[in-house]
GROMACS .gro file of C-alpha atoms in nm:
model
  315
    1UNK     CA    1   0.000   0.000   0.000
    2UNK     CA    2   0.142   0.335  -0.104
    3UNK     CA    3   0.167   0.636   0.129
    4UNK     CA    4   0.134   0.994   0.008
    5UNK     CA    5   0.228   1.324   0.178
    6UNK     CA    6  -0.088   1.499   0.048
    7UNK     CA    7  -0.424   1.407  -0.100
    8UNK     CA    8  -0.322   1.584  -0.420
    9UNK     CA    9  -0.020   1.355  -0.456
   10UNK     CA   10  -0.244   1.051  -0.418
   11UNK     CA   11  -0.500   1.170  -0.674
   12UNK     CA   12  -0.240   1.264  -0.934
   13UNK     CA   13  -0.056   0.934  -0.889
   14UNK     CA   14  -0.378   0.733  -0.923
   15UNK     CA   15  -0.483   0.923  -1.235
   16UNK     CA   16  -0.142   0.881  -1.394
   17UNK     CA   17  -0.142   0.507  -1.333
   18UNK     CA   18  -0.500   0.476  -1.454
   19UNK     CA   19  -0.408   0.645  -1.779
   20UNK     CA   20  -0.104   0.425  -1.833
   21UNK     CA   21  -0.316   0.116  -1.771
   22UNK     CA   22  -0.574   0.245  -2.021
   23UNK     CA   23  -0.305   0.301  -2.284
   24UNK     CA   24  -0.167  -0.050  -2.229
   25UNK     CA   25  -0.514  -0.201  -2.272
   26UNK     CA   26  -0.561  -0.006  -2.595
   27UNK     CA   27  -0.230  -0.136  -2.726
   28UNK     CA   28  -0.334  -0.495  -2.644
   29UNK     CA   29  -0.669  -0.447  -2.817
   30UNK     CA   30  -0.503  -0.305  -3.129
   31UNK     CA   31  -0.263  -0.599  -3.147
   32UNK     CA   32  -0.564  -0.832  -3.171
   33UNK     CA   33  -0.409  -1.081  -2.931
   34UNK     CA   34  -0.463  -1.194  -2.579
   35UNK     CA   35  -0.310  -0.991  -2.298
   36UNK     CA   36   0.061  -1.041  -2.281
   37UNK     CA   37   0.284  -1.015  -1.977
   38UNK     CA   38   0.347  -0.652  -1.881
   39UNK     CA   39   0.601  -0.501  -2.116
   40UNK     CA   40   0.921  -0.375  -1.953
   41UNK     CA   41   0.979  -0.032  -2.098
   42UNK     CA   42   1.338   0.088  -2.126
   43UNK     CA   43   1.439   0.289  -1.821
   44UNK     CA   44   1.126   0.200  -1.625
   45UNK     CA   45   1.139   0.228  -1.249
   46UNK     CA   46   1.003  -0.092  -1.086
   47UNK     CA   47   0.653  -0.022  -0.963
   48UNK     CA   48   0.670   0.327  -1.110
   49UNK     CA   49   0.596   0.518  -1.428
   50UNK     CA   50   0.802   0.437  -1.741
   51UNK     CA   51   1.076   0.690  -1.796
   52UNK     CA   52   1.100   0.649  -2.173
   53UNK     CA   53   0.818   0.799  -2.376
   54UNK     CA   54   0.726   0.994  -2.060
   55UNK     CA   55   0.666   1.306  -2.263
   56UNK     CA   56   0.398   1.128  -2.469
   57UNK     CA   57   0.216   0.983  -2.169
   58UNK     CA   58   0.239   1.307  -1.976
   59UNK     CA   59   0.125   1.520  -2.267
   60UNK     CA   60  -0.193   1.314  -2.297
   61UNK     CA   61  -0.239   1.345  -1.923
   62UNK     CA   62  -0.223   1.723  -1.915
   63UNK     CA   63  -0.564   1.816  -2.061
   64UNK     CA   64  -0.702   1.669  -1.736
   65UNK     CA   65  -0.433   1.785  -1.493
   66UNK     CA   66  -0.332   2.126  -1.624
   67UNK     CA   67  -0.514   2.309  -1.344
   68UNK     CA   68  -0.586   2.022  -1.110
   69UNK     CA   69  -0.739   2.117  -0.770
   70UNK     CA   70  -0.645   2.480  -0.830
   71UNK     CA   71  -0.277   2.400  -0.889
   72UNK     CA   72  -0.082   2.460  -1.206
   73UNK     CA   73   0.072   2.123  -1.283
   74UNK     CA   74   0.317   2.166  -1.568
   75UNK     CA   75   0.474   1.881  -1.768
   76UNK     CA   76   0.814   1.984  -1.633
   77UNK     CA   77   0.695   1.954  -1.272
   78UNK     CA   78   0.547   1.612  -1.336
   79UNK     CA   79   0.854   1.481  -1.519
   80UNK     CA   80   1.073   1.589  -1.229
   81UNK     CA   81   0.863   1.418  -0.964
   82UNK     CA   82   0.674   1.126  -1.118
   83UNK     CA   83   0.955   0.873  -1.072
   84UNK     CA   84   0.841   0.662  -0.780
   85UNK     CA   85   1.056   0.507  -0.510
   86UNK     CA   86   1.194   0.178  -0.648
   87UNK     CA   87   1.059  -0.142  -0.496
   88UNK     CA   88   1.324  -0.302  -0.271
   89UNK     CA   89   1.512  -0.606  -0.401
   90UNK     CA   90   1.479  -0.926  -0.192
   91UNK     CA   91   1.841  -0.902  -0.079
   92UNK     CA   92   1.774  -0.547   0.043
   93UNK     CA   93   1.458  -0.620   0.238
   94UNK     CA   94   1.614  -0.615   0.587
   95UNK     CA   95   1.798  -0.291   0.518
   96UNK     CA   96   1.489  -0.143   0.353
   97UNK     CA   97   1.278  -0.215   0.659
   98UNK     CA   98   1.526  -0.041   0.887
   99UNK     CA   99   1.546   0.259   0.654
  100UNK     CA  100   1.167   0.280   0.633
  101UNK     CA  101   1.140   0.285   1.011
  102UNK     CA  102   1.399   0.561   1.040
  103UNK     CA  103   1.271   0.774   0.750
  104UNK     CA  104   0.906   0.694   0.668
  105UNK     CA  105   0.875   0.995   0.439
  106UNK     CA  106   1.144   0.850   0.210
  107UNK     CA  107   0.901   0.576   0.103
  108UNK     CA  108   0.615   0.808   0.014
  109UNK     CA  109   0.482   0.841  -0.338
  110UNK     CA  110   0.504   1.213  -0.405
  111UNK     CA  111   0.446   1.315  -0.768
  112UNK     CA  112   0.374   1.677  -0.670
  113UNK     CA  113   0.563   1.718  -0.343
  114UNK     CA  114   0.876   1.538  -0.463
  115UNK     CA  115   1.059   1.266  -0.272
  116UNK     CA  116   1.335   1.498  -0.152
  117UNK     CA  117   1.119   1.777  -0.007
  118UNK     CA  118   1.329   1.931   0.272
  119UNK     CA  119   1.033   2.080   0.457
  120UNK     CA  120   0.868   1.738   0.474
  121UNK     CA  121   1.185   1.573   0.600
  122UNK     CA  122   1.256   1.845   0.860
  123UNK     CA  123   0.899   1.820   0.990
  124UNK     CA  124   0.903   1.444   1.029
  125UNK     CA  125   0.804   1.327   1.376
  126UNK     CA  126   1.010   1.014   1.430
  127UNK     CA  127   0.879   0.725   1.634
  128UNK     CA  128   1.084   0.586   1.919
  129UNK     CA  129   1.319   0.741   2.172
  130UNK     CA  130   1.650   0.913   2.106
  131UNK     CA  131   1.938   1.008   2.334
  132UNK     CA  132   2.045   1.371   2.349
  133UNK     CA  133   2.384   1.465   2.492
  134UNK     CA  134   2.447   1.830   2.571
  135UNK     CA  135   2.609   2.060   2.826
  136UNK     CA  136   2.572   2.406   2.977
  137UNK     CA  137   2.724   2.720   2.834
  138UNK     CA  138   2.992   2.935   2.995
  139UNK     CA  139   2.729   3.104   3.212
  140UNK     CA  140   2.596   2.773   3.340
  141UNK     CA  141   2.280   2.784   3.127
  142UNK     CA  142   2.126   2.502   2.928
  143UNK     CA  143   1.881   2.728   2.742
  144UNK     CA  144   1.578   2.516   2.821
  145UNK     CA  145   1.249   2.556   3.004
  146UNK     CA  146   1.013   2.269   3.066
  147UNK     CA  147   0.650   2.217   3.160
  148UNK     CA  148   0.476   1.916   3.314
  149UNK     CA  149   0.163   1.783   3.142
  150UNK     CA  150  -0.023   1.472   3.260
  151UNK     CA  151   0.277   1.357   3.467
  152UNK     CA  152   0.510   1.399   3.172
  153UNK     CA  153   0.784   1.658   3.122
  154UNK     CA  154   0.778   1.859   2.797
  155UNK     CA  155   0.998   2.122   2.634
  156UNK     CA  156   0.826   2.460   2.650
  157UNK     CA  157   1.110   2.695   2.551
  158UNK     CA  158   1.441   2.648   2.371
  159UNK     CA  159   1.661   2.958   2.372
  160UNK     CA  160   1.828   3.077   2.051
  161UNK     CA  161   2.184   2.948   1.999
  162UNK     CA  162   2.177   2.767   2.333
  163UNK     CA  163   2.324   2.422   2.405
  164UNK     CA  164   1.968   2.284   2.407
  165UNK     CA  165   1.903   2.427   2.059
  166UNK     CA  166   2.233   2.299   1.923
  167UNK     CA  167   2.154   1.953   2.062
  168UNK     CA  168   1.831   1.945   1.860
  169UNK     CA  169   1.570   1.979   2.134
  170UNK     CA  170   1.243   2.121   1.997
  171UNK     CA  171   0.923   2.268   2.135
  172UNK     CA  172   0.692   1.985   2.246
  173UNK     CA  173   0.958   1.716   2.288
  174UNK     CA  174   0.897   1.490   2.588
  175UNK     CA  175   1.192   1.441   2.821
  176UNK     CA  176   1.174   1.090   2.965
  177UNK     CA  177   1.490   1.095   3.173
  178UNK     CA  178   1.777   1.324   3.267
  179UNK     CA  179   2.113   1.167   3.352
  180UNK     CA  180   1.937   0.837   3.415
  181UNK     CA  181   1.664   0.983   3.640
  182UNK     CA  182   1.312   0.912   3.514
  183UNK     CA  183   1.113   1.236   3.497
  184UNK     CA  184   0.762   1.085   3.519
  185UNK     CA  185   0.563   1.265   3.789
  186UNK     CA  186   0.800   1.560   3.823
  187UNK     CA  187   0.638   1.900   3.866
  188UNK     CA  188   0.784   2.221   3.724
  189UNK     CA  189   0.968   2.312   4.043
  190UNK     CA  190   1.145   1.978   4.077
  191UNK     CA  191   1.238   1.974   3.708
  192UNK     CA  192   1.391   2.322   3.718
  193UNK     CA  193   1.575   2.240   4.041
  194UNK     CA  194   1.727   1.926   3.889
  195UNK     CA  195   1.825   2.107   3.569
  196UNK     CA  196   1.982   2.391   3.767
  197UNK     CA  197   2.199   2.150   3.967
  198UNK     CA  198   2.315   1.937   3.671
  199UNK     CA  199   2.685   1.887   3.602
  200UNK     CA  200   2.755   2.148   3.332
  201UNK     CA  201   3.007   1.929   3.147
  202UNK     CA  202   2.778   1.648   3.028
  203UNK     CA  203   2.399   1.613   3.038
  204UNK     CA  204   2.223   1.310   2.891
  205UNK     CA  205   1.851   1.302   2.815
  206UNK     CA  206   1.617   1.041   2.674
  207UNK     CA  207   1.367   1.222   2.451
  208UNK     CA  208   1.051   1.126   2.266
  209UNK     CA  209   0.981   1.331   1.953
  210UNK     CA  210   0.689   1.576   2.000
  211UNK     CA  211   0.417   1.323   2.096
  212UNK     CA  212   0.134   1.580   2.112
  213UNK     CA  213   0.205   1.713   1.765
  214UNK     CA  214   0.129   1.599   1.410
  215UNK     CA  215   0.228   1.717   1.065
  216UNK     CA  216   0.006   1.802   0.767
  217UNK     CA  217   0.139   1.871   0.418
  218UNK     CA  218  -0.056   2.090   0.175
  219UNK     CA  219  -0.015   2.221  -0.179
  220UNK     CA  220  -0.043   2.586  -0.279
  221UNK     CA  221  -0.294   2.664  -0.553
  222UNK     CA  222  -0.215   2.870  -0.863
  223UNK     CA  223  -0.259   3.187  -0.655
  224UNK     CA  224  -0.015   3.072  -0.388
  225UNK     CA  225  -0.282   2.998  -0.124
  226UNK     CA  226  -0.319   2.680   0.083
  227UNK     CA  227  -0.653   2.775   0.235
  228UNK     CA  228  -0.659   2.855   0.606
  229UNK     CA  229  -0.680   3.161   0.829
  230UNK     CA  230  -0.476   3.191   1.149
  231UNK     CA  231  -0.448   3.446   1.427
  232UNK     CA  232  -0.165   3.446   1.681
  233UNK     CA  233  -0.059   3.113   1.536
  234UNK     CA  234  -0.398   2.949   1.593
  235UNK     CA  235  -0.594   2.796   1.304
  236UNK     CA  236  -0.922   2.989   1.300
  237UNK     CA  237  -1.097   2.878   0.978
  238UNK     CA  238  -1.053   2.677   0.659
  239UNK     CA  239  -1.135   2.773   0.301
  240UNK     CA  240  -1.383   2.537   0.136
  241UNK     CA  241  -1.228   2.298  -0.119
  242UNK     CA  242  -0.878   2.424  -0.038
  243UNK     CA  243  -0.574   2.201   0.008
  244UNK     CA  244  -0.589   2.269   0.383
  245UNK     CA  245  -0.946   2.139   0.397
  246UNK     CA  246  -0.873   1.841   0.170
  247UNK     CA  247  -0.573   1.728   0.374
  248UNK     CA  248  -0.740   1.737   0.715
  249UNK     CA  249  -0.608   2.052   0.880
  250UNK     CA  250  -0.819   2.123   1.189
  251UNK     CA  251  -0.926   2.446   1.355
  252UNK     CA  252  -0.848   2.510   1.723
  253UNK     CA  253  -0.491   2.393   1.668
  254UNK     CA  254  -0.175   2.601   1.697
  255UNK     CA  255   0.104   2.597   1.443
  256UNK     CA  256   0.433   2.520   1.610
  257UNK     CA  257   0.644   2.460   1.298
  258UNK     CA  258   0.628   2.544   0.926
  259UNK     CA  259   0.843   2.318   0.705
  260UNK     CA  260   1.027   2.211   1.019
  261UNK     CA  261   1.108   2.565   1.134
  262UNK     CA  262   0.982   2.660   1.479
  263UNK     CA  263   0.726   2.944   1.467
  264UNK     CA  264   0.625   2.954   1.834
  265UNK     CA  265   0.657   3.314   1.950
  266UNK     CA  266   0.667   3.461   1.600
  267UNK     CA  267   0.416   3.725   1.495
  268UNK     CA  268   0.156   3.636   1.233
  269UNK     CA  269   0.324   3.840   0.954
  270UNK     CA  270   0.651   3.657   1.021
  271UNK     CA  271   0.477   3.321   0.998
  272UNK     CA  272   0.310   3.436   0.677
  273UNK     CA  273   0.649   3.526   0.529
  274UNK     CA  274   0.781   3.177   0.609
  275UNK     CA  275   0.477   3.020   0.440
  276UNK     CA  276   0.511   3.248   0.136
  277UNK     CA  277   0.879   3.158   0.098
  278UNK     CA  278   0.824   2.788   0.164
  279UNK     CA  279   0.772   2.669  -0.192
  280UNK     CA  280   0.480   2.482  -0.347
  281UNK     CA  281   0.443   2.226  -0.067
  282UNK     CA  282   0.391   2.350   0.289
  283UNK     CA  283   0.414   2.116   0.587
  284UNK     CA  284   0.280   2.252   0.915
  285UNK     CA  285   0.327   2.094   1.255
  286UNK     CA  286   0.026   2.155   1.479
  287UNK     CA  287  -0.076   2.092   1.837
  288UNK     CA  288  -0.428   2.107   1.989
  289UNK     CA  289  -0.474   2.458   2.122
  290UNK     CA  290  -0.572   2.354   2.475
  291UNK     CA  291  -0.244   2.163   2.509
  292UNK     CA  292  -0.040   2.438   2.346
  293UNK     CA  293  -0.186   2.699   2.580
  294UNK     CA  294  -0.112   2.477   2.879
  295UNK     CA  295   0.249   2.422   2.773
  296UNK     CA  296   0.319   2.794   2.720
  297UNK     CA  297   0.121   2.906   3.023
  298UNK     CA  298   0.326   3.126   3.258
  299UNK     CA  299   0.597   3.162   2.992
  300UNK     CA  300   0.478   3.503   2.880
  301UNK     CA  301   0.446   3.606   2.515
  302UNK     CA  302   0.724   3.862   2.543
  303UNK     CA  303   0.963   3.601   2.687
  304UNK     CA  304   0.881   3.349   2.413
  305UNK     CA  305   0.913   3.606   2.135
  306UNK     CA  306   1.244   3.731   2.269
  307UNK     CA  307   1.414   3.400   2.349
  308UNK     CA  308   1.258   3.115   2.148
  309UNK     CA  309   1.482   2.947   1.892
  310UNK     CA  310   1.342   2.973   1.538
  311UNK     CA  311   1.635   2.839   1.341
  312UNK     CA  312   1.589   2.591   1.057
  313UNK     CA  313   1.695   2.245   1.182
  314UNK     CA  314   1.960   2.045   1.002
  315UNK     CA  315   1.848   1.736   0.813
   0.00000   0.00000   0.00000
């Protein structure tokens, strides 16, 4: 079963394969014979769209897809992105399974988004637990503030250019342990006391990737819109038949990242600029507003806007 980053990717892929199947059936009918085994076209990607004669198949596809779902889908765009991920060879199956677990987005069929979309990869919420090793800066600061939610400890603030930011901690990450001490049941006071008294030379944390958050990818239409209205980072309304509505974006959620870049604490015009500059495909990371408001409670908007790290994470 194929996975797709957006509904538009799924629809375009299905239509392209349907057309190729139709053309193959026509060729069989014209030959006057019984169906033959599938012909291996030169340069074909296993399980994908033939690479040779792609211009012919795509040109016949374009009367239907030229302005599909409000997007301008050009032959050049399709030719760049229609090559699907090759099916794994039997001898590669064990390695392929490990790679799929580590990078699920790499196995997505993405004729519009593209299989190397950096925003999609940066936004990926990985399953499992990772170890983070960091330290304090010369002033004895880690650059991190935490908040307890339902007996769990979560990252509420990561300071710009701090050791916590450089170690890859992100808003919404759950800290499971610090230097071997399990954090379950800690309140804010105990957590800050422990962090304050940590050895500045080496700090080890077990972290789960943003468990309250999820990512949604959307495609801009020919006017550059994806179809939602936000205020102070909160999704207020959706435009009917827009990519945001089609792909399941929900109201009463706060944006915390756009294409993997943290936007917590940014003003709405700044978030809009990031979306405008983000290319055709936009991936937003959202959190239910009641949880977001609980996590940032007592932080203060001015503190978050002044200190929060908004750098673009490395892949």
